[in-house]
PDB file of C-alpha atoms in Angstrom:
ATOM      1  CA  THR A  26      26.940 -37.877  47.675  1.00  0.00           C
ATOM      2  CA  ILE A  27      24.868 -34.781  47.110  1.00  0.00           C
ATOM      3  CA  ASP A  28      21.945 -35.437  44.250  1.00  0.00           C
ATOM      4  CA  TYR A  29      22.878 -32.527  42.301  1.00  0.00           C
ATOM      5  CA  GLN A  30      18.779 -32.578  40.692  1.00  0.00           C
ATOM      6  CA  LYS A  31      18.008 -32.127  43.964  1.00  0.00           C
ATOM      7  CA  ILE A  32      19.239 -28.319  44.324  1.00  0.00           C
ATOM      8  CA  LEU A  33      16.621 -27.388  40.946  1.00  0.00           C
ATOM      9  CA  ASN A  34      13.974 -24.936  42.123  1.00  0.00           C
ATOM     10  CA  THR A  35      15.893 -24.273  45.290  1.00  0.00           C
ATOM     11  CA  THR A  36      17.260 -21.443  46.911  1.00  0.00           C
ATOM     12  CA  VAL A  37      21.294 -21.212  47.321  1.00  0.00           C
ATOM     13  CA  ASP A  38      21.834 -18.100  49.368  1.00  0.00           C
ATOM     14  CA  ASN A  39      19.989 -15.516  47.364  1.00  0.00           C
ATOM     15  CA  PHE A  40      20.337 -17.930  44.242  1.00  0.00           C
ATOM     16  CA  TYR A  41      17.075 -19.593  43.059  1.00  0.00           C
ATOM     17  CA  SER A  42      18.535 -22.288  40.357  1.00  0.00           C
ATOM     18  CA  GLU A  43      16.470 -22.908  37.512  1.00  0.00           C
ATOM     19  CA  LYS A  44      18.013 -25.884  35.624  1.00  0.00           C
ATOM     20  CA  ILE A  45      21.213 -27.307  34.830  1.00  0.00           C
ATOM     21  CA  SER A  46      23.660 -26.013  32.138  1.00  0.00           C
ATOM     22  CA  GLY A  47      26.934 -27.594  32.612  1.00  0.00           C
ATOM     23  CA  GLU A  48      28.821 -29.965  34.743  1.00  0.00           C
ATOM     24  CA  GLY A  49      32.330 -30.757  34.756  1.00  0.00           C
ATOM     25  CA  SER A  50      34.951 -32.337  36.741  1.00  0.00           C
ATOM     26  CA  MET A  51      34.708 -29.870  39.704  1.00  0.00           C
ATOM     27  CA  GLY A  52      31.407 -28.813  39.434  1.00  0.00           C
ATOM     28  CA  VAL A  53      27.838 -28.258  38.235  1.00  0.00           C
ATOM     29  CA  VAL A  54      26.290 -25.114  36.679  1.00  0.00           C
ATOM     30  CA  TYR A  55      23.206 -23.887  36.730  1.00  0.00           C
ATOM     31  CA  LYS A  56      21.274 -21.053  35.443  1.00  0.00           C
ATOM     32  CA  ALA A  57      19.801 -19.205  38.386  1.00  0.00           C
ATOM     33  CA  PHE A  58      18.113 -16.078  39.442  1.00  0.00           C
ATOM     34  CA  ASP A  59      19.936 -13.388  41.533  1.00  0.00           C
ATOM     35  CA  LYS A  60      16.587 -12.405  43.340  1.00  0.00           C
ATOM     36  CA  THR A  61      18.864  -9.897  45.565  1.00  0.00           C
ATOM     37  CA  LEU A  62      20.143  -7.918  42.130  1.00  0.00           C
ATOM     38  CA  ASN A  63      17.225  -9.067  40.006  1.00  0.00           C
ATOM     39  CA  ARG A  64      19.354 -10.819  37.380  1.00  0.00           C
ATOM     40  CA  TYR A  65      20.345 -14.006  35.889  1.00  0.00           C
ATOM     41  CA  VAL A  66      23.641 -15.738  37.118  1.00  0.00           C
ATOM     42  CA  ALA A  67      25.585 -18.867  36.123  1.00  0.00           C
ATOM     43  CA  LEU A  68      26.052 -20.638  39.662  1.00  0.00           C
ATOM     44  CA  LYS A  69      28.909 -22.935  39.366  1.00  0.00           C
ATOM     45  CA  VAL A  70      28.092 -25.732  42.532  1.00  0.00           C
ATOM     46  CA  LEU A  71      31.412 -27.454  43.521  1.00  0.00           C
ATOM     47  CA  LYS A  72      30.992 -31.317  43.684  1.00  0.00           C
ATOM     48  CA  LYS A  73      31.374 -31.929  47.374  1.00  0.00           C
ATOM     49  CA  GLU A  74      32.076 -35.633  47.079  1.00  0.00           C
ATOM     50  CA  HIS A  75      35.633 -34.584  45.916  1.00  0.00           C
ATOM     51  CA  ILE A  76      36.833 -32.764  48.438  1.00  0.00           C
ATOM     52  CA  SER A  77      37.553 -35.602  50.809  1.00  0.00           C
ATOM     53  CA  LYS A  78      39.269 -37.366  47.704  1.00  0.00           C
ATOM     54  CA  GLU A  79      41.062 -34.667  47.176  1.00  0.00           C
ATOM     55  CA  ASN A  80      41.354 -31.767  49.573  1.00  0.00           C
ATOM     56  CA  LYS A  81      42.918 -29.230  47.426  1.00  0.00           C
ATOM     57  CA  LEU A  82      39.970 -29.235  45.246  1.00  0.00           C
ATOM     58  CA  LEU A  83      38.099 -26.621  47.368  1.00  0.00           C
ATOM     59  CA  GLU A  84      41.751 -24.429  47.120  1.00  0.00           C
ATOM     60  CA  ARG A  85      41.381 -24.893  43.291  1.00  0.00           C
ATOM     61  CA  PHE A  86      38.218 -24.031  43.415  1.00  0.00           C
ATOM     62  CA  LYS A  87      38.471 -21.087  45.604  1.00  0.00           C
ATOM     63  CA  LEU A  88      41.598 -20.193  43.232  1.00  0.00           C
ATOM     64  CA  GLU A  89      39.542 -20.130  40.034  1.00  0.00           C
ATOM     65  CA  ALA A  90      36.987 -17.146  42.286  1.00  0.00           C
ATOM     66  CA  MET A  91      39.890 -15.686  42.607  1.00  0.00           C
ATOM     67  CA  ASN A  92      41.774 -15.754  39.272  1.00  0.00           C
ATOM     68  CA  VAL A  93      38.700 -14.833  36.930  1.00  0.00           C
ATOM     69  CA  ALA A  94      37.388 -12.314  39.490  1.00  0.00           C
ATOM     70  CA  SER A  95      40.713 -10.569  38.814  1.00  0.00           C
ATOM     71  CA  LEU A  96      40.606 -10.553  35.090  1.00  0.00           C
ATOM     72  CA  GLN A  97      38.425  -7.700  33.469  1.00  0.00           C
ATOM     73  CA  HIS A  98      38.005  -8.622  29.687  1.00  0.00           C
ATOM     74  CA  PRO A  99      34.818  -8.722  27.574  1.00  0.00           C
ATOM     75  CA  ASN A 100      35.860 -12.095  26.077  1.00  0.00           C
ATOM     76  CA  ILE A 101      36.274 -13.448  29.781  1.00  0.00           C
ATOM     77  CA  ILE A 102      33.259 -14.302  31.820  1.00  0.00           C
ATOM     78  CA  ASN A 103      32.825 -12.421  34.903  1.00  0.00           C
ATOM     79  CA  VAL A 104      32.635 -13.561  38.553  1.00  0.00           C
ATOM     80  CA  PHE A 105      30.201 -11.846  40.866  1.00  0.00           C
ATOM     81  CA  SER A 106      30.703 -13.039  44.292  1.00  0.00           C
ATOM     82  CA  VAL A 107      31.856 -16.342  45.935  1.00  0.00           C
ATOM     83  CA  GLY A 108      30.089 -18.339  48.975  1.00  0.00           C
ATOM     84  CA  TYR A 109      29.045 -21.000  51.212  1.00  0.00           C
ATOM     85  CA  CYS A 110      25.618 -22.186  51.779  1.00  0.00           C
ATOM     86  CA  ASN A 111      23.751 -25.265  53.024  1.00  0.00           C
ATOM     87  CA  SER A 112      27.160 -27.111  52.556  1.00  0.00           C
ATOM     88  CA  LEU A 113      27.757 -26.010  49.029  1.00  0.00           C
ATOM     89  CA  ASN A 114      30.455 -23.748  47.644  1.00  0.00           C
ATOM     90  CA  TYR A 115      29.739 -22.037  45.056  1.00  0.00           C
ATOM     91  CA  ILE A 116      30.922 -19.304  42.512  1.00  0.00           C
ATOM     92  CA  ALA A 117      28.351 -16.860  41.077  1.00  0.00           C
ATOM     93  CA  MET A 118      29.134 -15.852  37.523  1.00  0.00           C
ATOM     94  CA  GLU A 119      27.658 -13.617  34.447  1.00  0.00           C
ATOM     95  CA  TYR A 120      25.286 -15.605  32.782  1.00  0.00           C
ATOM     96  CA  VAL A 121      25.771 -15.865  28.835  1.00  0.00           C
ATOM     97  CA  LYS A 122      22.871 -16.565  27.140  1.00  0.00           C
ATOM     98  CA  GLY A 123      23.699 -18.667  23.818  1.00  0.00           C
ATOM     99  CA  GLU A 124      25.631 -21.630  22.626  1.00  0.00           C
ATOM    100  CA  LYS A 125      28.927 -23.398  23.255  1.00  0.00           C
ATOM    101  CA  LEU A 126      31.593 -23.452  20.254  1.00  0.00           C
ATOM    102  CA  SER A 127      31.046 -27.172  20.986  1.00  0.00           C
ATOM    103  CA  ASP A 128      27.641 -27.288  19.864  1.00  0.00           C
ATOM    104  CA  LEU A 129      28.538 -24.949  16.981  1.00  0.00           C
ATOM    105  CA  LEU A 130      30.955 -26.526  15.660  1.00  0.00           C
ATOM    106  CA  TYR A 131      29.056 -29.489  13.785  1.00  0.00           C
ATOM    107  CA  SER A 132      26.914 -26.972  12.315  1.00  0.00           C
ATOM    108  CA  LYS A 133      26.323 -25.564   8.651  1.00  0.00           C
ATOM    109  CA  ASN A 134      26.821 -21.937  10.581  1.00  0.00           C
ATOM    110  CA  LEU A 135      30.318 -22.507  11.160  1.00  0.00           C
ATOM    111  CA  ASN A 136      32.277 -21.342   8.192  1.00  0.00           C
ATOM    112  CA  ILE A 137      36.565 -20.808   8.226  1.00  0.00           C
ATOM    113  CA  ASN A 138      35.730 -16.827   8.453  1.00  0.00           C
ATOM    114  CA  LYS A 139      33.309 -17.155  11.534  1.00  0.00           C
ATOM    115  CA  SER A 140      35.981 -19.779  13.005  1.00  0.00           C
ATOM    116  CA  LEU A 141      38.777 -17.317  12.616  1.00  0.00           C
ATOM    117  CA  ASN A 142      36.650 -14.122  14.248  1.00  0.00           C
ATOM    118  CA  ILE A 143      35.704 -16.510  17.302  1.00  0.00           C
ATOM    119  CA  ILE A 144      39.675 -17.782  17.698  1.00  0.00           C
ATOM    120  CA  TYR A 145      40.815 -14.151  17.580  1.00  0.00           C
ATOM    121  CA  LYS A 146      38.685 -13.230  20.549  1.00  0.00           C
ATOM    122  CA  VAL A 147      39.862 -16.504  22.801  1.00  0.00           C
ATOM    123  CA  ALA A 148      43.255 -15.638  21.626  1.00  0.00           C
ATOM    124  CA  LYS A 149      42.699 -11.734  22.470  1.00  0.00           C
ATOM    125  CA  ALA A 150      41.640 -13.324  26.087  1.00  0.00           C
ATOM    126  CA  LEU A 151      44.320 -15.242  25.967  1.00  0.00           C
ATOM    127  CA  GLU A 152      47.031 -12.971  25.598  1.00  0.00           C
ATOM    128  CA  TYR A 153      45.282 -10.452  28.323  1.00  0.00           C
ATOM    129  CA  SER A 154      45.376 -13.468  30.967  1.00  0.00           C
ATOM    130  CA  HIS A 155      48.646 -14.436  30.268  1.00  0.00           C
ATOM    131  CA  SER A 156      49.598 -10.959  30.867  1.00  0.00           C
ATOM    132  CA  VAL A 157      48.583 -10.557  34.309  1.00  0.00           C
ATOM    133  CA  GLY A 158      49.958 -14.510  34.551  1.00  0.00           C
ATOM    134  CA  ILE A 159      47.012 -16.533  34.582  1.00  0.00           C
ATOM    135  CA  ILE A 160      46.916 -19.681  32.019  1.00  0.00           C
ATOM    136  CA  HIS A 161      43.571 -21.159  31.506  1.00  0.00           C
ATOM    137  CA  ARG A 162      44.908 -24.868  30.637  1.00  0.00           C
ATOM    138  CA  ASP A 163      41.333 -26.002  29.483  1.00  0.00           C
ATOM    139  CA  ILE A 164      41.024 -24.146  26.740  1.00  0.00           C
ATOM    140  CA  LYS A 165      38.272 -26.432  24.355  1.00  0.00           C
ATOM    141  CA  PRO A 166      34.912 -25.769  22.448  1.00  0.00           C
ATOM    142  CA  ALA A 167      32.809 -26.560  25.372  1.00  0.00           C
ATOM    143  CA  ASN A 168      34.561 -23.791  27.388  1.00  0.00           C
ATOM    144  CA  ILE A 169      34.072 -21.322  24.815  1.00  0.00           C
ATOM    145  CA  MET A 170      30.827 -19.435  24.581  1.00  0.00           C
ATOM    146  CA  ILE A 171      28.954 -17.181  21.806  1.00  0.00           C
ATOM    147  CA  SER A 172      26.455 -14.853  23.275  1.00  0.00           C
ATOM    148  CA  GLU A 173      23.139 -14.644  21.374  1.00  0.00           C
ATOM    149  CA  VAL A 174      22.508 -11.084  21.823  1.00  0.00           C
ATOM    150  CA  ASN A 175      25.558  -9.700  20.003  1.00  0.00           C
ATOM    151  CA  ASN A 176      27.682 -12.548  19.021  1.00  0.00           C
ATOM    152  CA  GLU A 177      30.229 -11.804  21.570  1.00  0.00           C
ATOM    153  CA  VAL A 178      32.725 -14.777  22.813  1.00  0.00           C
ATOM    154  CA  LYS A 179      33.075 -15.350  26.072  1.00  0.00           C
ATOM    155  CA  VAL A 180      35.950 -17.674  27.672  1.00  0.00           C
ATOM    156  CA  VAL A 181      34.758 -19.925  30.429  1.00  0.00           C
ATOM    157  CA  ASP A 182      35.555 -22.307  32.856  1.00  0.00           C
ATOM    158  CA  PHE A 183      39.268 -21.369  34.603  1.00  0.00           C
ATOM    159  CA  GLY A 184      38.586 -24.500  37.049  1.00  0.00           C
ATOM    160  CA  LEU A 185      42.350 -25.771  35.567  1.00  0.00           C
ATOM    161  CA  SER A 186      43.948 -22.170  35.727  1.00  0.00           C
ATOM    162  CA  LYS A 187      47.177 -21.678  36.781  1.00  0.00           C
ATOM    163  CA  THR A 188      48.970 -18.433  38.189  1.00  0.00           C
ATOM    164  CA  ILE A 189      52.338 -18.315  37.032  1.00  0.00           C
ATOM    165  CA  LEU A 190      53.376 -14.948  38.801  1.00  0.00           C
ATOM    166  CA  SER A 191      52.327 -15.994  42.537  1.00  0.00           C
ATOM    167  CA  GLY A 192      53.630 -19.637  42.045  1.00  0.00           C
ATOM    168  CA  ASP A 193      50.709 -21.746  42.524  1.00  0.00           C
ATOM    169  CA  THR A 194      52.868 -24.463  43.180  1.00  0.00           C
ATOM    170  CA  ASN A 195      51.145 -25.652  46.334  1.00  0.00           C
ATOM    171  CA  ILE A 196      48.007 -27.050  44.010  1.00  0.00           C
ATOM    172  CA  SER A 197      48.772 -30.508  42.237  1.00  0.00           C
ATOM    173  CA  ARG A 198      47.261 -32.402  40.038  1.00  0.00           C
ATOM    174  CA  TYR A 199      43.781 -34.610  40.579  1.00  0.00           C
ATOM    175  CA  GLY A 200      43.266 -37.563  38.744  1.00  0.00           C
ATOM    176  CA  ASP A 201      45.241 -38.882  35.935  1.00  0.00           C
ATOM    177  CA  ILE A 202      45.653 -35.779  33.382  1.00  0.00           C
ATOM    178  CA  ILE A 203      44.720 -32.159  34.160  1.00  0.00           C
ATOM    179  CA  GLY A 204      42.701 -31.236  31.432  1.00  0.00           C
ATOM    180  CA  THR A 205      40.707 -32.764  28.267  1.00  0.00           C
ATOM    181  CA  PRO A 206      42.959 -35.096  26.641  1.00  0.00           C
ATOM    182  CA  ILE A 207      42.556 -34.413  22.841  1.00  0.00           C
ATOM    183  CA  TYR A 208      43.393 -30.667  23.550  1.00  0.00           C
ATOM    184  CA  LEU A 209      46.236 -31.579  26.091  1.00  0.00           C
ATOM    185  CA  ALA A 210      49.241 -29.996  25.237  1.00  0.00           C
ATOM    186  CA  PRO A 211      52.019 -32.676  24.688  1.00  0.00           C
ATOM    187  CA  GLU A 212      54.332 -31.955  27.390  1.00  0.00           C
ATOM    188  CA  LEU A 213      51.335 -32.074  29.830  1.00  0.00           C
ATOM    189  CA  TRP A 214      50.849 -35.415  28.872  1.00  0.00           C
ATOM    190  CA  GLU A 215      54.773 -36.058  30.740  1.00  0.00           C
ATOM    191  CA  SER A 216      53.955 -34.016  33.628  1.00  0.00           C
ATOM    192  CA  SER A 217      51.221 -31.492  35.117  1.00  0.00           C
ATOM    193  CA  THR A 218      54.277 -29.697  36.232  1.00  0.00           C
ATOM    194  CA  ASN A 219      55.296 -28.818  32.477  1.00  0.00           C
ATOM    195  CA  VAL A 220      52.473 -25.810  32.678  1.00  0.00           C
ATOM    196  CA  SER A 221      53.152 -22.611  30.366  1.00  0.00           C
ATOM    197  CA  PHE A 222      51.681 -20.091  28.601  1.00  0.00           C
ATOM    198  CA  LYS A 223      52.749 -22.256  25.606  1.00  0.00           C
ATOM    199  CA  CYS A 224      49.933 -25.105  26.998  1.00  0.00           C
ATOM    200  CA  ASP A 225      47.114 -22.860  26.428  1.00  0.00           C
ATOM    201  CA  ILE A 226      48.437 -22.169  22.461  1.00  0.00           C
ATOM    202  CA  TYR A 227      48.769 -25.681  21.730  1.00  0.00           C
ATOM    203  CA  SER A 228      44.678 -26.337  23.178  1.00  0.00           C
ATOM    204  CA  LEU A 229      43.623 -23.203  21.007  1.00  0.00           C
ATOM    205  CA  GLY A 230      45.474 -24.390  18.136  1.00  0.00           C
ATOM    206  CA  VAL A 231      43.359 -28.063  18.332  1.00  0.00           C
ATOM    207  CA  VAL A 232      40.114 -25.974  19.103  1.00  0.00           C
ATOM    208  CA  LEU A 233      40.998 -23.796  15.556  1.00  0.00           C
ATOM    209  CA  TYR A 234      41.910 -26.824  13.774  1.00  0.00           C
ATOM    210  CA  GLU A 235      38.568 -28.730  15.086  1.00  0.00           C
ATOM    211  CA  CYS A 236      36.981 -25.517  13.774  1.00  0.00           C
ATOM    212  CA  VAL A 237      38.316 -25.745   9.828  1.00  0.00           C
ATOM    213  CA  THR A 238      38.770 -29.547   9.363  1.00  0.00           C
ATOM    214  CA  GLY A 239      35.900 -31.377  11.589  1.00  0.00           C
ATOM    215  CA  SER A 240      38.563 -34.069  12.709  1.00  0.00           C
ATOM    216  CA  PHE A 241      41.537 -33.535  15.241  1.00  0.00           C
ATOM    217  CA  PRO A 242      45.640 -33.501  14.336  1.00  0.00           C
ATOM    218  CA  TYR A 243      46.119 -36.872  16.084  1.00  0.00           C
ATOM    219  CA  LYS A 244      44.004 -39.916  16.140  1.00  0.00           C
ATOM    220  CA  GLY A 245      43.413 -42.344  19.245  1.00  0.00           C
ATOM    221  CA  ASP A 246      40.726 -44.265  20.611  1.00  0.00           C
ATOM    222  CA  ASN A 247      41.895 -43.979  23.803  1.00  0.00           C
ATOM    223  CA  ASN A 248      44.208 -41.865  25.860  1.00  0.00           C
ATOM    224  CA  ASN A 249      46.922 -44.446  25.035  1.00  0.00           C
ATOM    225  CA  THR A 250      46.513 -44.691  21.676  1.00  0.00           C
ATOM    226  CA  LEU A 251      46.111 -40.672  21.399  1.00  0.00           C
ATOM    227  CA  TYR A 252      49.356 -40.387  23.047  1.00  0.00           C
ATOM    228  CA  LYS A 253      51.513 -42.927  21.312  1.00  0.00           C
ATOM    229  CA  SER A 254      50.328 -40.977  17.957  1.00  0.00           C
ATOM    230  CA  ILE A 255      51.582 -37.695  19.624  1.00  0.00           C
ATOM    231  CA  LEU A 256      54.787 -39.512  20.711  1.00  0.00           C
ATOM    232  CA  LEU A 257      55.267 -40.691  17.052  1.00  0.00           C
ATOM    233  CA  ASN A 258      54.514 -37.447  15.552  1.00  0.00           C
ATOM    234  CA  ASN A 259      51.927 -38.574  13.305  1.00  0.00           C
ATOM    235  CA  TYR A 260      50.354 -35.308  12.847  1.00  0.00           C
ATOM    236  CA  ILE A 261      47.982 -34.702  10.122  1.00  0.00           C
ATOM    237  CA  GLU A 262      48.278 -31.343   8.445  1.00  0.00           C
ATOM    238  CA  ALA A 263      44.712 -29.451   8.057  1.00  0.00           C
ATOM    239  CA  ILE A 264      45.128 -28.403   4.687  1.00  0.00           C
ATOM    240  CA  SER A 265      45.326 -32.253   3.684  1.00  0.00           C
ATOM    241  CA  ILE A 266      41.896 -32.800   4.975  1.00  0.00           C
ATOM    242  CA  ASN A 267      40.387 -29.496   4.150  1.00  0.00           C
ATOM    243  CA  PRO A 268      41.757 -28.447   1.024  1.00  0.00           C
ATOM    244  CA  ASP A 269      39.811 -24.797   1.087  1.00  0.00           C
ATOM    245  CA  ILE A 270      42.065 -23.926   4.122  1.00  0.00           C
ATOM    246  CA  PRO A 271      44.306 -20.860   2.700  1.00  0.00           C
ATOM    247  CA  ILE A 272      48.153 -21.726   3.234  1.00  0.00           C
ATOM    248  CA  GLU A 273      48.658 -18.880   5.946  1.00  0.00           C
ATOM    249  CA  LEU A 274      46.060 -20.574   8.029  1.00  0.00           C
ATOM    250  CA  ASN A 275      47.543 -24.153   7.840  1.00  0.00           C
ATOM    251  CA  ASN A 276      51.167 -23.097   8.679  1.00  0.00           C
ATOM    252  CA  LEU A 277      49.596 -20.813  11.380  1.00  0.00           C
ATOM    253  CA  ILE A 278      47.898 -24.111  12.993  1.00  0.00           C
ATOM    254  CA  ASN A 279      51.517 -26.024  12.113  1.00  0.00           C
ATOM    255  CA  LYS A 280      53.068 -23.258  14.541  1.00  0.00           C
ATOM    256  CA  MET A 281      50.725 -23.898  17.241  1.00  0.00           C
ATOM    257  CA  LEU A 282      50.737 -27.517  17.672  1.00  0.00           C
ATOM    258  CA  LYS A 283      54.383 -27.741  17.429  1.00  0.00           C
ATOM    259  CA  ARG A 284      55.626 -30.861  19.598  1.00  0.00           C
ATOM    260  CA  GLU A 285      58.414 -29.004  21.175  1.00  0.00           C
ATOM    261  CA  SER A 286      57.060 -25.913  23.568  1.00  0.00           C
ATOM    262  CA  SER A 287      59.893 -24.237  22.950  1.00  0.00           C
ATOM    263  CA  PHE A 288      59.098 -23.936  19.102  1.00  0.00           C
ATOM    264  CA  ARG A 289      55.300 -22.947  19.519  1.00  0.00           C
ATOM    265  CA  ILE A 290      54.768 -19.435  18.548  1.00  0.00           C
ATOM    266  CA  ASN A 291      53.203 -17.020  21.446  1.00  0.00           C
ATOM    267  CA  ILE A 292      49.966 -15.816  21.914  1.00  0.00           C
ATOM    268  CA  GLU A 293      51.079 -12.123  20.570  1.00  0.00           C
ATOM    269  CA  GLU A 294      52.251 -14.292  17.220  1.00  0.00           C
ATOM    270  CA  VAL A 295      48.983 -16.258  17.084  1.00  0.00           C
ATOM    271  CA  ILE A 296      46.980 -12.691  17.104  1.00  0.00           C
ATOM    272  CA  PHE A 297      49.346 -11.160  14.205  1.00  0.00           C
ATOM    273  CA  ASP A 298      48.913 -14.042  11.979  1.00  0.00           C
ATOM    274  CA  LEU A 299      45.441 -13.924  12.477  1.00  0.00           C
ATOM    275  CA  GLU A 300      44.656 -10.362  12.037  1.00  0.00           C
ATOM    276  CA  ASN A 301      46.518 -10.920   8.681  1.00  0.00           C
ATOM    277  CA  ILE A 302      45.007 -13.855   7.330  1.00  0.00           C
ATOM    278  CA  LEU A 303      41.419 -12.078   8.368  1.00  0.00           C
ATOM    279  CA  ASN A 304      42.407  -8.849   6.633  1.00  0.00           C
ATOM    280  CA  ASN A 305      43.586 -10.833   3.429  1.00  0.00           C
TER     281      ASN A 305
END
C-alpha cells in the first residue's frame, strides 16, 4: 500500500501537491499547484491498493475522467487532464476554493432559501448530465461545493457515474453497495443494476430534506435497520420535523422520495417546482 501522506510536498508530473483536501473510497484528492500553467488544481489519485482486489476500479477511474471531461456546465467541475506518473493514476480537475455543502449543512448560514438556491443549481447540473446520458450515482452534501468567490455551486466526484447511452454494462459493483447508503435510492439496495436517472432524483431529495430539516427521511443506526425502515416505508415527512417548510416544498420532497422509481418525478419537474417555490 501507499502512504498517501508521503505524496504531500512532492511532484506528480507537473503537479506539486500541497495538502489533502478529501478522501473517498476510490481516491485521495490533493490541492496541487500546476507548475506548467501556474494555477491550482484538485489532483485525484487512485488508491492503488484497490486495483489488485477489484481490477475494474481503474476502468471506473478512467471512465470518471472521460465522463466529466465531456461535461461542460457551470455547475459541474471541469476536468483538465488524466495521467499516470510514479505508479500513480491521477485526474487533474478544477480547484474550487470554498466549502462543501456537508460543512455548511449544520451552520446557521443555511436557511431554506439558500438551500433551495443550492439544490436548484445541482438540479440544473443533473438536468444537463442526464441529457447527455450520465447518471452521477453519488449525490450527497460532500459532493456539492460552494465556491467562496461567487457562491457558485459545483457538483464534484463522478467516480460512481454511469453512462446510460453507451451501455456501460461491463463495469460492475465494487464493495457491497455502490453509493452512500443514507442517500441511496431504494431500488439500488436491491441491485446495483437498477440504476436510472431517477436514482439521482432520490439522492437529491434526501439532500434537500437534510438541508431544510437537519434530519433524514428514514432512520437507521446501520445499513440493516436503515433498509428495514425503507422497506416498511417508515417515512417521516419533512414538514413534521420543520413546520416552517412551505407546503409546496414538502410536496416536492415527497415526490422526489417516492419509493417506487416509476412514481418519482424527473429532473425537469424538480426544476419546474423549485422555480415556482423560489419565485413565490
